[in-house]
XYZ file of N, CA and C in Angstrom:
864
model
N 25.719 -58.015 -57.778
C 26.787 -57.688 -58.949
C 26.452 -59.279 -59.676
N 26.543 -59.980 -59.236
C 26.120 -61.200 -59.610
C 24.583 -61.660 -59.439
N 24.055 -61.149 -59.676
C 22.391 -60.835 -59.316
C 21.851 -60.518 -61.223
N 23.292 -59.552 -61.172
C 22.805 -57.999 -62.538
C 23.784 -59.403 -63.761
N 24.471 -60.571 -63.217
C 24.623 -60.936 -64.289
C 23.793 -62.887 -64.745
N 23.625 -62.520 -63.662
C 22.521 -64.048 -64.447
C 20.961 -63.650 -64.863
N 20.808 -62.160 -64.740
C 20.365 -60.675 -65.744
C 20.609 -61.020 -67.008
N 22.214 -60.957 -67.008
C 23.033 -60.800 -68.844
C 22.555 -61.932 -69.230
N 22.202 -63.599 -68.437
C 22.726 -65.113 -69.348
C 20.884 -65.068 -69.507
N 20.017 -64.452 -68.654
C 18.323 -64.575 -69.125
C 18.351 -63.897 -70.911
N 19.102 -62.718 -70.062
C 18.636 -61.342 -71.486
C 19.592 -62.384 -72.837
N 20.306 -62.895 -72.898
C 21.349 -63.989 -73.640
C 20.763 -64.844 -74.093
N 19.615 -65.594 -73.400
C 18.803 -65.956 -73.392
C 17.855 -65.607 -74.851
N 16.888 -64.661 -74.161
C 16.048 -64.129 -74.795
C 16.355 -63.476 -76.072
N 17.576 -62.430 -76.788
C 18.324 -62.874 -77.677
C 19.003 -63.417 -78.599
N 18.809 -64.741 -78.077
C 18.934 -65.843 -79.071
C 18.113 -66.089 -79.522
N 16.862 -66.422 -78.317
C 15.550 -66.011 -79.191
C 15.224 -65.882 -79.974
N 15.401 -63.982 -79.555
C 14.656 -63.457 -80.657
C 15.070 -63.789 -82.491
N 16.713 -63.481 -81.855
C 16.908 -63.898 -83.396
C 16.755 -65.527 -84.635
N 16.682 -66.443 -83.390
C 16.264 -67.012 -84.244
C 14.659 -67.758 -84.627
N 13.790 -66.829 -84.173
C 12.164 -66.644 -84.073
C 12.011 -67.093 -85.161
N 10.323 -67.224 -85.933
C 10.191 -66.870 -86.939
C 10.157 -65.602 -87.794
N 9.749 -64.900 -87.014
C 10.076 -63.541 -87.137
C 10.778 -62.866 -86.474
N 12.376 -62.891 -87.068
C 13.460 -62.313 -86.489
C 13.463 -60.449 -87.030
N 14.187 -60.025 -85.707
C 14.278 -58.554 -86.581
C 15.385 -58.794 -87.992
N 15.363 -57.662 -88.329
C 16.333 -57.275 -89.429
C 17.517 -56.400 -88.966
N 18.460 -56.398 -89.480
C 19.415 -55.997 -89.046
C 19.647 -54.666 -89.043
N 18.513 -53.238 -90.086
C 18.325 -52.138 -89.596
C 17.421 -51.807 -87.624
N 16.719 -53.052 -88.046
C 16.201 -52.822 -86.836
C 16.853 -52.913 -85.103
N 17.460 -53.931 -84.804
C 18.494 -54.442 -84.246
C 19.305 -52.945 -84.122
N 19.975 -52.428 -85.042
C 21.007 -52.123 -84.559
C 20.283 -50.673 -84.189
N 19.187 -50.245 -84.668
C 18.159 -48.691 -84.164
C 18.377 -48.804 -82.242
N 17.479 -50.373 -81.848
C 17.347 -50.640 -80.488
C 18.626 -50.438 -80.321
N 19.880 -51.542 -80.362
C 21.354 -50.516 -80.553
C 21.937 -49.299 -79.843
N 21.598 -48.405 -81.044
C 21.813 -47.085 -81.357
C 20.624 -46.656 -79.783
N 20.066 -46.805 -79.495
C 19.143 -46.130 -77.745
C 19.586 -46.740 -76.656
N 19.867 -48.157 -77.323
C 20.590 -48.432 -75.666
C 21.727 -47.821 -75.703
N 22.787 -47.464 -76.415
C 24.322 -47.169 -76.327
C 23.632 -45.952 -75.632
N 22.380 -44.760 -76.588
C 22.474 -43.239 -75.864
C 22.289 -43.332 -75.032
N 20.754 -44.193 -74.558
C 20.299 -44.675 -73.332
C 21.288 -44.523 -72.327
N 22.693 -44.822 -72.430
C 23.847 -45.165 -71.466
C 23.451 -44.196 -70.936
N 24.380 -42.939 -71.542
C 24.864 -41.268 -71.141
C 23.508 -40.775 -69.625
N 22.371 -41.287 -69.920
C 20.847 -40.747 -69.027
C 21.776 -40.596 -67.429
N 22.104 -42.596 -67.425
C 22.538 -42.987 -66.211
C 23.603 -42.392 -65.247
N 23.935 -42.165 -63.820
C 24.441 -41.185 -63.150
C 25.658 -43.100 -63.180
N 27.095 -41.604 -63.979
C 27.659 -43.715 -63.596
C 28.304 -44.812 -62.270
N 27.843 -43.640 -61.178
C 27.654 -43.631 -59.546
C 26.649 -44.810 -59.136
N 25.843 -44.983 -60.371
C 24.606 -45.816 -60.441
C 24.741 -46.586 -59.401
N 24.243 -47.201 -58.080
C 24.842 -48.841 -57.591
C 23.567 -49.485 -57.510
N 22.518 -48.915 -58.107
C 21.238 -50.064 -57.807
C 21.034 -51.209 -58.571
N 20.748 -52.636 -57.347
C 20.978 -54.346 -58.253
C 19.513 -53.631 -59.931
N 18.751 -52.531 -59.556
C 17.722 -53.273 -60.128
C 18.594 -52.281 -61.525
N 18.792 -50.814 -61.869
C 19.793 -50.160 -62.716
C 21.153 -51.330 -63.643
N 21.447 -52.056 -61.992
C 23.026 -53.143 -62.971
C 21.948 -54.277 -63.543
N 20.903 -54.008 -63.770
C 20.669 -55.744 -63.447
C 19.962 -55.168 -64.948
N 19.047 -54.591 -65.238
C 18.594 -53.846 -66.283
C 20.017 -53.313 -67.517
N 20.695 -52.664 -66.778
C 21.954 -52.682 -68.009
C 22.571 -54.087 -68.632
N 22.776 -55.058 -67.707
C 23.107 -55.946 -68.326
C 22.431 -57.292 -68.642
N 21.312 -57.216 -68.457
C 19.855 -57.742 -69.078
C 19.630 -57.260 -70.567
N 20.499 -56.088 -71.662
C 20.499 -55.559 -72.216
C 21.594 -56.062 -73.295
N 22.622 -55.956 -72.710
C 23.483 -56.757 -72.792
C 23.513 -57.940 -73.512
N 22.872 -58.943 -72.136
C 22.698 -60.116 -73.047
C 22.342 -60.300 -73.928
N 20.744 -59.901 -73.987
C 20.412 -59.744 -75.414
C 20.916 -59.587 -76.947
N 21.204 -58.014 -76.289
C 22.740 -58.247 -77.751
C 23.387 -58.690 -77.633
N 24.001 -59.851 -77.368
C 24.930 -60.575 -77.053
C 23.894 -61.563 -77.850
N 22.978 -62.614 -77.159
C 22.117 -63.686 -77.463
C 21.772 -63.408 -78.807
N 21.679 -62.068 -78.912
C 20.990 -61.738 -80.746
C 22.423 -61.808 -81.238
N 23.384 -61.314 -81.583
C 24.057 -61.661 -82.135
C 24.703 -62.835 -82.456
N 24.775 -63.575 -81.076
C 25.236 -64.785 -81.431
C 24.359 -65.732 -82.541
N 23.220 -65.763 -82.040
C 22.090 -66.297 -82.610
C 22.019 -66.346 -83.930
N 22.119 -65.284 -84.400
C 21.376 -64.765 -85.965
C 23.333 -64.875 -86.836
N 24.178 -64.679 -85.768
C 25.624 -65.533 -86.900
C 25.452 -66.717 -87.174
N 25.020 -67.631 -86.279
C 25.027 -68.718 -86.326
C 24.173 -69.104 -87.625
N 23.099 -68.478 -86.970
C 21.987 -68.454 -88.616
C 22.569 -68.751 -89.478
N 23.494 -67.128 -89.855
C 24.445 -67.171 -90.660
C 25.209 -68.277 -91.566
N 25.826 -68.063 -90.411
C 27.014 -69.381 -90.579
C 26.319 -71.071 -90.969
N 25.092 -70.983 -90.853
C 24.051 -72.366 -91.183
C 23.881 -72.194 -92.732
N 23.470 -71.064 -92.944
C 22.942 -70.220 -94.429
C 24.171 -70.754 -95.112
N 25.222 -70.925 -94.577
C 26.540 -70.193 -95.667
C 26.429 -72.157 -95.586
N 26.510 -72.248 -95.379
C 26.630 -73.998 -94.962
C 25.607 -74.585 -96.058
N 24.339 -74.479 -96.400
C 23.612 -74.777 -97.012
C 23.225 -73.915 -98.554
N 25.072 -73.500 -98.961
C 24.747 -72.220 -100.226
C 24.275 -70.917 -100.396
N 23.179 -70.765 -99.970
C 22.847 -69.042 -99.362
C 24.012 -68.434 -99.224
N 24.984 -68.422 -100.244
C 25.946 -67.274 -100.166
C 26.202 -66.290 -99.461
N 24.994 -65.459 -100.489
C 25.686 -63.545 -100.628
C 23.915 -63.367 -99.678
N 23.112 -63.891 -99.263
C 22.737 -63.602 -98.117
C 22.699 -63.577 -96.872
N 23.651 -64.739 -96.427
C 24.054 -64.879 -95.098
C 25.577 -64.070 -94.453
N 25.794 -63.760 -95.959
C 27.152 -63.140 -95.624
C 26.289 -61.386 -95.034
N 25.781 -61.257 -96.504
C 25.371 -59.374 -95.603
C 24.051 -59.675 -94.281
N 23.408 -60.683 -93.814
C 23.388 -61.004 -92.327
C 24.287 -60.630 -92.037
N 25.650 -61.144 -91.444
C 26.764 -61.286 -90.450
C 27.620 -59.745 -90.238
N 27.420 -58.618 -90.626
C 28.199 -57.364 -89.671
C 27.380 -57.189 -88.590
N 26.670 -56.553 -88.721
C 25.748 -56.657 -87.285
C 26.426 -56.611 -86.551
N 25.447 -58.445 -86.486
C 25.565 -59.717 -84.931
C 27.442 -59.400 -84.941
N 28.062 -60.007 -85.882
C 29.459 -60.056 -85.290
C 29.738 -59.263 -84.197
N 29.460 -57.681 -84.821
C 29.653 -56.694 -84.390
C 29.217 -56.590 -82.880
N 27.574 -57.016 -82.460
C 27.665 -56.509 -81.111
C 28.065 -58.083 -80.135
N 27.861 -59.014 -80.948
C 28.696 -59.864 -79.886
C 30.336 -59.980 -79.521
N 30.864 -58.977 -80.670
C 32.793 -58.103 -80.467
C 32.044 -57.145 -78.971
N 31.280 -56.746 -79.593
C 30.779 -54.976 -78.342
C 30.884 -55.454 -77.086
N 29.434 -56.426 -76.987
C 29.201 -56.977 -75.823
C 29.425 -58.178 -75.017
N 30.626 -59.051 -75.274
C 31.500 -59.473 -74.890
C 32.767 -58.634 -74.179
N 33.036 -57.687 -74.789
C 34.014 -56.847 -74.263
C 32.764 -56.461 -72.411
N 32.042 -55.548 -72.778
C 31.240 -54.704 -71.765
C 31.012 -56.378 -70.201
N 30.327 -57.553 -71.138
C 30.366 -58.459 -70.418
C 31.387 -58.716 -68.922
N 32.052 -58.935 -70.531
C 33.185 -59.247 -69.060
C 34.691 -57.935 -69.073
N 34.446 -57.236 -68.329
C 34.613 -55.976 -68.276
C 34.009 -55.912 -66.375
N 32.208 -56.007 -66.523
C 31.375 -56.190 -65.907
C 31.736 -57.136 -64.594
N 32.081 -58.915 -64.961
C 31.772 -59.253 -64.453
C 33.271 -59.590 -63.783
N 34.315 -58.791 -64.324
C 36.114 -58.396 -63.610
C 35.772 -57.156 -62.245
N 35.125 -56.330 -62.234
C 34.462 -55.944 -61.217
C 33.897 -56.400 -60.151
N 32.569 -57.543 -60.854
C 31.770 -57.720 -59.833
C 32.829 -59.471 -58.556
N 34.152 -60.193 -59.451
C 35.157 -61.225 -58.312
C 36.027 -59.882 -58.183
N 36.678 -59.211 -58.489
C 38.038 -58.583 -57.898
C 37.642 -57.079 -57.000
N 36.610 -56.875 -57.553
C 36.751 -54.907 -56.850
C 35.199 -54.941 -56.952
N 34.127 -55.505 -56.156
C 33.040 -55.783 -55.488
C 32.256 -54.391 -54.839
N 33.821 -53.796 -54.193
C 32.801 -52.293 -53.379
C 33.350 -51.540 -54.171
N 33.888 -51.350 -55.672
C 33.372 -50.226 -56.866
C 32.279 -50.838 -57.702
N 31.734 -51.633 -57.050
C 30.655 -52.200 -57.987
C 29.470 -50.836 -58.754
N 29.082 -49.860 -59.599
C 28.049 -49.018 -60.253
C 28.345 -49.105 -61.983
N 27.558 -48.238 -62.209
C 27.355 -48.198 -63.329
C 28.624 -48.233 -64.259
N 29.050 -47.627 -63.893
C 30.538 -47.065 -63.954
C 31.474 -48.702 -64.987
N 31.746 -49.294 -63.639
C 31.688 -50.762 -63.800
C 31.267 -51.380 -65.807
N 29.868 -51.016 -66.450
C 29.661 -51.946 -67.264
C 30.986 -51.191 -68.073
N 31.235 -50.307 -68.022
C 31.785 -49.513 -69.127
C 31.548 -48.716 -70.149
N 30.185 -48.876 -70.498
C 29.161 -48.283 -71.534
C 29.332 -46.826 -71.819
N 30.336 -46.226 -70.562
C 30.681 -44.761 -70.524
C 31.105 -44.388 -69.753
N 32.317 -45.152 -70.682
C 34.246 -44.948 -70.301
C 34.527 -43.760 -70.186
N 34.340 -42.787 -71.649
C 34.749 -41.157 -72.125
C 33.313 -39.775 -71.787
N 34.049 -39.499 -71.384
C 32.776 -37.999 -70.781
C 32.116 -37.879 -72.881
N 31.047 -36.895 -72.165
C 30.597 -36.012 -73.223
C 29.547 -36.991 -74.517
N 29.427 -38.668 -74.070
C 28.774 -39.568 -74.525
C 29.695 -39.547 -76.240
N 31.165 -39.332 -75.761
C 32.181 -40.539 -76.886
C 31.217 -41.782 -77.186
N 31.694 -42.132 -76.722
C 31.644 -43.579 -76.891
C 30.803 -44.696 -77.253
N 29.222 -43.552 -76.586
C 28.157 -43.954 -77.317
C 28.060 -43.518 -78.943
N 28.548 -42.542 -78.736
C 28.477 -41.627 -80.432
C 29.127 -42.950 -81.635
N 30.204 -43.533 -80.870
C 31.336 -43.854 -81.118
C 30.433 -45.539 -81.557
N 29.921 -46.298 -81.514
C 29.005 -47.075 -81.999
C 28.439 -46.520 -82.406
N 27.393 -46.052 -82.108
C 26.361 -45.489 -83.216
C 27.070 -44.623 -85.013
N 28.345 -44.187 -84.817
C 28.380 -44.069 -85.547
C 28.600 -45.300 -86.703
N 29.191 -46.153 -85.786
C 29.456 -46.921 -86.320
C 28.305 -47.856 -87.105
N 27.479 -48.164 -86.694
C 26.386 -48.663 -87.234
C 25.207 -47.896 -88.275
N 25.762 -46.611 -87.602
C 25.439 -45.951 -88.874
C 26.072 -46.475 -90.819
N 27.127 -46.318 -89.815
C 27.750 -46.478 -91.686
C 27.620 -47.425 -92.484
N 28.082 -48.728 -90.935
C 27.666 -49.657 -91.594
C 26.581 -50.296 -92.901
N 25.076 -49.568 -91.707
C 24.085 -49.657 -92.730
C 23.514 -48.210 -93.878
N 24.378 -47.606 -94.536
C 23.846 -46.729 -94.945
C 25.368 -47.061 -95.912
N 25.790 -47.455 -96.148
C 27.230 -48.009 -96.653
C 26.773 -49.518 -97.929
N 25.551 -50.546 -97.189
C 24.277 -50.818 -97.530
C 23.544 -50.522 -98.691
N 22.948 -49.413 -98.308
C 22.962 -48.915 -99.748
C 23.301 -48.775 -100.486
N 24.259 -48.642 -100.853
C 25.499 -48.282 -102.051
C 25.412 -49.793 -103.183
N 25.311 -49.307 -104.431
C 25.069 -50.067 -105.669
C 25.848 -50.932 -104.924
N 24.980 -52.069 -105.550
C 26.210 -54.115 -105.764
C 27.690 -53.784 -105.976
N 28.951 -54.363 -105.249
C 30.162 -53.900 -105.583
C 30.118 -55.355 -106.306
N 31.251 -55.427 -107.037
C 31.813 -56.265 -107.850
C 32.447 -57.317 -107.202
N 32.698 -58.770 -107.922
C 32.738 -59.608 -106.849
C 34.042 -60.217 -106.490
N 35.006 -59.212 -106.980
C 36.243 -59.691 -106.653
C 36.122 -58.616 -104.812
N 35.401 -57.097 -105.243
C 35.833 -56.707 -103.966
C 34.414 -57.392 -102.524
N 33.322 -57.922 -102.887
C 32.700 -58.072 -101.966
C 33.442 -59.523 -101.441
N 34.023 -59.914 -102.070
C 34.940 -61.534 -101.357
C 36.431 -60.724 -100.236
N 36.568 -60.234 -100.712
C 37.945 -59.052 -100.151
C 36.987 -58.569 -98.561
N 36.147 -57.796 -98.881
C 34.824 -57.502 -97.693
C 34.843 -59.531 -97.107
N 34.765 -59.950 -97.372
C 34.356 -61.178 -96.434
C 35.382 -61.291 -96.085
N 36.679 -61.719 -96.622
C 37.625 -61.443 -95.988
C 38.090 -61.279 -94.902
N 37.718 -59.999 -94.747
C 38.310 -58.445 -93.984
C 36.851 -58.969 -93.111
N 36.041 -59.098 -92.666
C 35.091 -59.749 -91.579
C 35.321 -60.830 -91.110
N 35.594 -61.841 -91.883
C 36.568 -62.957 -90.940
C 38.130 -62.475 -90.430
N 38.903 -62.000 -91.217
C 40.325 -61.248 -89.919
C 39.335 -60.390 -88.932
N 38.542 -59.439 -89.471
C 38.039 -58.737 -88.103
C 37.843 -59.866 -86.980
N 36.621 -60.091 -87.138
C 36.617 -60.998 -85.572
C 37.263 -61.915 -85.433
N 37.957 -62.797 -86.243
C 39.431 -63.636 -85.527
C 40.175 -62.008 -84.660
N 40.650 -61.379 -85.183
C 41.557 -60.674 -85.028
C 40.279 -59.724 -83.242
N 39.263 -59.662 -83.368
C 38.367 -59.002 -82.283
C 38.621 -59.835 -81.004
N 38.734 -61.206 -81.171
C 38.070 -61.926 -80.451
C 39.742 -62.088 -80.200
N 40.801 -61.708 -80.384
C 42.201 -63.051 -80.181
C 42.135 -61.245 -78.939
N 42.290 -59.945 -79.657
C 42.231 -58.687 -78.533
C 41.301 -58.822 -77.427
N 39.418 -58.502 -77.944
C 39.124 -58.969 -76.683
C 39.309 -60.799 -75.668
N 40.019 -61.195 -75.857
C 40.524 -62.842 -75.199
C 41.982 -61.830 -74.065
N 42.646 -61.222 -75.919
C 44.050 -60.081 -74.388
C 43.502 -59.503 -73.099
N 42.997 -58.439 -73.497
C 41.916 -58.167 -72.795
C 41.552 -58.178 -70.791
N 41.057 -60.012 -71.256
C 40.041 -59.988 -69.974
C 41.341 -61.091 -69.622
N 42.567 -61.912 -70.563
C 43.622 -62.420 -69.481
C 43.692 -61.308 -68.562
N 44.494 -60.076 -68.891
C 45.448 -59.650 -68.531
C 43.834 -58.808 -67.775
N 43.135 -58.405 -67.317
C 42.380 -58.335 -66.237
C 42.406 -59.387 -65.418
N 42.054 -60.284 -65.848
C 41.943 -62.343 -64.071
C 43.219 -61.847 -64.109
N 44.704 -62.111 -64.479
C 45.749 -62.088 -64.217
C 46.248 -61.248 -63.504
N 45.797 -59.549 -63.277
C 46.378 -58.586 -62.733
C 45.272 -58.619 -61.438
N 44.213 -59.155 -61.604
C 42.930 -59.119 -60.032
C 42.619 -58.189 -59.303
N 43.526 -57.550 -58.722
C 42.698 -56.622 -57.336
C 43.961 -55.397 -58.050
N 45.247 -56.332 -58.730
C 46.138 -55.269 -59.017
C 45.604 -54.137 -60.083
N 44.595 -53.859 -60.800
C 44.255 -53.773 -62.688
C 43.090 -53.181 -61.736
N 43.194 -52.075 -62.453
C 41.584 -50.518 -61.989
C 41.125 -49.822 -63.356
N 39.564 -49.679 -63.258
C 39.482 -48.962 -64.150
C 40.104 -47.782 -64.567
N 39.868 -46.993 -63.421
C 40.328 -45.521 -63.192
C 42.161 -45.715 -62.952
N 42.580 -44.976 -63.453
C 44.476 -44.909 -62.943
C 44.311 -44.641 -61.216
N 45.251 -45.193 -61.265
C 44.954 -45.712 -59.117
C 46.661 -44.507 -59.453
N 46.097 -42.873 -58.079
C 47.416 -42.389 -58.181
C 47.715 -42.549 -57.135
N 47.612 -43.105 -55.823
C 47.987 -43.709 -54.575
C 48.198 -45.368 -54.854
N 49.504 -45.731 -54.163
C 50.049 -47.600 -54.010
C 49.090 -47.778 -52.666
N 48.153 -48.970 -53.167
C 47.323 -49.572 -52.405
C 48.951 -50.680 -51.214
N 48.612 -50.363 -49.820
C 49.330 -51.869 -49.123
C 49.395 -52.629 -50.616
N 48.745 -53.707 -51.359
C 48.515 -54.263 -51.590
C 48.778 -54.369 -52.995
N 49.281 -53.310 -53.473
C 48.851 -53.641 -54.807
C 50.569 -54.240 -54.722
N 51.015 -54.467 -56.381
C 52.384 -55.474 -56.840
C 52.604 -55.433 -58.625
N 52.843 -54.720 -58.748
C 54.090 -55.530 -59.615
C 53.746 -56.496 -60.459
N 52.525 -56.710 -61.680
C 51.964 -57.729 -62.111
C 53.106 -58.114 -62.830
N 54.060 -59.314 -63.447
C 54.644 -59.697 -64.490
C 55.040 -60.502 -65.062
N 53.792 -61.441 -64.592
C 53.579 -63.424 -65.578
C 52.684 -63.464 -66.085
N 51.942 -64.167 -66.835
C 51.168 -64.996 -67.685
C 50.917 -63.234 -68.644
N 50.361 -63.178 -69.263
C 50.233 -62.457 -70.206
C 51.389 -60.798 -70.630
N 51.347 -60.906 -69.085
C 52.467 -59.471 -69.080
C 53.663 -60.048 -69.026
N 54.038 -60.888 -69.541
C 55.510 -61.392 -69.862
C 55.736 -60.764 -71.450
N 54.550 -60.611 -71.889
C 54.190 -60.227 -73.234
C 55.141 -58.667 -74.091
N 53.707 -58.327 -72.777
C 53.640 -57.036 -72.719
C 53.333 -55.827 -71.556
N 54.144 -54.880 -71.596
C 53.461 -54.401 -70.030
C 52.111 -53.551 -70.188
N 51.516 -53.359 -70.900
C 49.857 -53.039 -71.260
C 49.390 -54.254 -71.779
N 48.488 -55.923 -71.811
C 48.251 -56.485 -72.151
C 46.179 -55.848 -72.412
N 46.269 -55.211 -71.100
C 44.729 -54.803 -71.568
C 44.513 -54.239 -72.126
N 45.921 -53.171 -72.381
C 45.328 -51.956 -73.131
C 45.805 -52.347 -74.709
N 46.327 -53.009 -75.165
C 47.043 -53.727 -76.647
C 45.090 -54.532 -76.811
N 44.915 -54.953 -76.414
C 44.536 -56.067 -76.075
C 42.326 -55.341 -76.352
N 43.117 -54.049 -75.642
C 41.957 -53.423 -75.884
C 41.505 -52.362 -77.954
N 43.171 -52.184 -78.033
C 43.041 -51.295 -79.087
C 42.635 -52.216 -80.699
N 42.942 -53.375 -80.581
C 42.825 -54.115 -81.681
C 41.461 -54.541 -80.857
N 41.003 -55.177 -79.831
C 39.603 -55.431 -80.183
C 38.611 -53.888 -80.971
N 38.906 -52.883 -80.497
C 38.599 -51.479 -80.857
C 38.660 -51.225 -81.851
N 39.412 -51.470 -83.059
C 39.691 -51.229 -84.509
C 39.173 -52.669 -84.870
N 39.622 -53.858 -84.368
C 38.267 -55.258 -85.456
C 37.264 -54.729 -85.461
N 36.166 -54.581 -84.516
C 34.563 -53.874 -84.958
C 34.541 -53.111 -85.819
N 36.029 -52.581 -86.308
C 35.192 -51.832 -87.652
C 35.706 -52.518 -88.846
N 36.651 -53.510 -88.291
C 36.676 -54.412 -89.601
C 35.828 -55.579 -90.107
N 34.473 -56.219 -88.971
C 33.356 -57.324 -89.789
C 32.509 -55.771 -90.239
N 32.534 -54.947 -89.634
C 31.718 -53.938 -90.469
C 32.174 -53.340 -91.512
N 33.037 -53.516 -91.890
C 33.837 -52.723 -93.074
C 33.222 -51.623 -93.795
N 34.254 -50.276 -92.138
C 33.617 -49.499 -92.135
C 35.121 -48.345 -92.689
N 35.183 -48.097 -93.047
C 36.468 -46.812 -94.060
C 36.532 -46.259 -92.799
N 36.266 -45.295 -92.617
C 36.081 -44.197 -92.009
C 35.696 -44.451 -90.503
N 35.332 -45.092 -89.537
C 34.742 -45.556 -88.945
C 36.089 -46.162 -87.972
N 36.809 -47.460 -89.460
C 37.790 -47.629 -88.641
C 39.379 -46.610 -88.878
N 39.531 -45.786 -89.391
C 40.467 -44.788 -89.699
C 40.110 -43.838 -88.352
N 38.970 -43.509 -87.704
C 38.854 -42.837 -86.334
C 38.689 -43.340 -85.025
N 38.652 -44.913 -85.198
C 38.808 -46.097 -84.229
C 39.550 -45.986 -84.175
N 40.801 -46.706 -85.319
C 42.430 -46.290 -84.395
C 42.928 -45.110 -84.466
N 43.010 -43.847 -84.791
C 43.319 -42.527 -84.388
C 42.807 -41.991 -83.276
N 41.248 -42.645 -82.836
C 41.307 -42.035 -81.318
C 41.470 -42.607 -80.432
N 41.546 -44.031 -80.853
C 42.469 -44.925 -79.926
C 43.410 -44.894 -79.729
N 44.859 -44.870 -80.574
C 45.841 -44.533 -80.581
C 45.991 -43.121 -79.269
N 45.454 -42.264 -79.847
C 45.353 -40.578 -78.872
C 45.177 -41.490 -77.083
N 43.989 -41.601 -77.524
C 43.640 -42.137 -76.061
C 45.408 -42.647 -74.659
N 45.322 -43.637 -75.743
C 46.490 -44.790 -74.880
C 47.357 -43.649 -75.055
N 47.889 -42.918 -75.617
C 48.645 -42.470 -75.645
C 49.252 -40.482 -75.055
N 47.782 -40.714 -73.953
C 47.346 -39.691 -73.480
C 47.913 -40.265 -72.135
N 47.472 -41.537 -71.609
C 47.349 -42.416 -70.538
C 48.019 -43.415 -70.393
N 49.331 -43.797 -71.673
C 50.345 -44.438 -71.067
C 51.582 -43.919 -70.775
N 52.057 -43.056 -70.590
C 53.218 -41.837 -70.123
C 52.995 -41.640 -69.160
N 51.830 -41.159 -68.586
C 51.155 -40.534 -67.224
C 51.583 -42.413 -66.050
N 50.399 -43.198 -66.724
C 50.255 -44.191 -66.078
C 51.923 -44.629 -65.331
N 52.497 -44.662 -66.198
C 53.965 -45.670 -66.036
C 54.884 -44.315 -65.599
N 54.299 -43.469 -65.132
C 55.478 -42.608 -64.183
C 54.686 -42.635 -62.831
N 53.766 -42.847 -63.046
C 52.764 -43.450 -61.222
C 53.728 -45.238 -61.089
N 53.909 -45.505 -62.004
C 53.661 -46.719 -61.630
C 55.456 -47.184 -61.077
N 56.323 -46.146 -62.790
C 57.866 -45.596 -61.545
C 58.336 -45.072 -59.867
N 56.994 -44.066 -60.004
C 56.781 -43.858 -58.427
C 56.816 -44.967 -57.407
N 55.877 -46.303 -57.485
C 55.697 -46.924 -56.677
C 56.365 -48.029 -56.571
N 56.785 -48.362 -57.977
C 57.651 -49.728 -57.536
C 59.153 -49.357 -57.715
N 60.079 -48.268 -58.793
C 61.508 -47.944 -59.165
C 61.667 -48.091 -59.523
N 62.673 -49.221 -58.926
C 64.157 -49.591 -60.643
C 63.241 -51.439 -60.569
N 62.509 -52.123 -60.256
C 61.261 -53.335 -59.640
C 60.503 -52.998 -61.275
N 60.191 -51.296 -61.616
C 59.423 -51.598 -62.848
C 60.276 -50.604 -64.382
N 61.290 -50.429 -63.516
C 62.361 -50.268 -64.958
C 63.437 -51.524 -65.088
N 63.311 -51.927 -64.670
C 64.206 -53.309 -64.708
C 63.003 -53.967 -65.900
N 62.128 -54.274 -65.371
C 60.833 -54.560 -66.275
C 60.599 -53.961 -67.510
N 60.704 -52.983 -67.283
C 60.353 -51.684 -69.239
C 61.249 -52.102 -69.877
N 62.540 -52.295 -68.910
C 64.054 -52.853 -70.140
C 63.690 -53.733 -70.560
N 63.009 -54.914 -70.386
C 63.161 -56.027 -70.780
C 61.796 -56.580 -71.567
N 60.929 -55.941 -71.207
C 58.656 -55.915 -72.231
C 58.759 -54.501 -72.346
N 58.521 -54.708 -73.686
C 57.875 -53.894 -74.637
C 56.259 -52.900 -73.884
N 55.899 -52.104 -73.974
C 54.916 -51.406 -73.958
C 53.587 -52.209 -74.592
N 53.678 -52.825 -75.542
C 52.597 -53.460 -76.068
C 52.216 -52.660 -77.634
N 51.901 -50.994 -77.288
C 51.278 -50.674 -78.281
C 52.655 -49.132 -78.927
N 52.899 -49.659 -79.803
C 54.601 -48.931 -79.816
C 54.546 -47.281 -80.582
N 54.754 -46.757 -79.969
C 55.550 -45.400 -80.351
C 54.774 -44.030 -79.195
N 54.266 -45.267 -77.664
C 53.501 -44.320 -77.443
C 54.708 -44.311 -75.596
N 55.322 -44.738 -75.358
C 55.840 -45.256 -73.788
C 56.947 -44.434 -74.223
N 57.460 -43.985 -72.455
C 58.280 -43.013 -73.218
C 59.913 -43.815 -72.212
N 60.029 -44.451 -71.776
C 60.587 -45.681 -71.367
C 61.171 -46.955 -72.709
N 60.579 -47.314 -73.369
C 61.303 -48.044 -74.929
C 60.086 -47.981 -75.568
N 60.594 -49.137 -76.517
C 59.341 -49.099 -77.459
C 58.289 -49.637 -76.780
């Protein structure tokens, strides 16, 4: 697992170098390569655990992360030098790649450090839902942004609003990602990517740290991160779809998970639920 994280670091350096080279990849080209990466992830068995598969996948994630960071830094430097229009146009896909790959790298690192016995391709969270649904969502987001870029130029006030939405999406996306990461590493071995249907001997109810804010900070963070990726791309259709699908996913998952938590911890969990909100409104059957 740690060798795969080293491969991720090497990929990040390579991606940053590619983004800042004298002949960098354009947004269309890097979007196409990213789409192939997401699509190809569905060809790898979820239970694959070879070092070669995990390292190659992490190197790919690192490359896109490094490219996103490098291209975003270049764009921000261009903004500071007065080349505003071109710089803003170059930001959405790099920022999207940064948000998405940060999520996947931290999900994998969490398993490496707290569930090393469960380390498989599934730990990368590149195929978290069946039938390639996640890959389809990522590719649709990239495609919508590239198609919108071909539309006629928009009025200056609309462009200014889009710039504001991009910045807001970046800030919210980083906050959502940070909340998710804090939830994972606060819960440590008590958090698993798959819902645990049996209580383990070392399973305790975590109520400290970000779990004082809401009962499901990891899910709230994922939800905010997910929809924010579409704000940075200014994708109205994918934003609506991501919002609806993410809400439905957690609406299906949280009630059943909380039934298990009540079975595991009884009055301790009910008391916790009575004083701490769920996090995502309108989902829990215990309270808001």
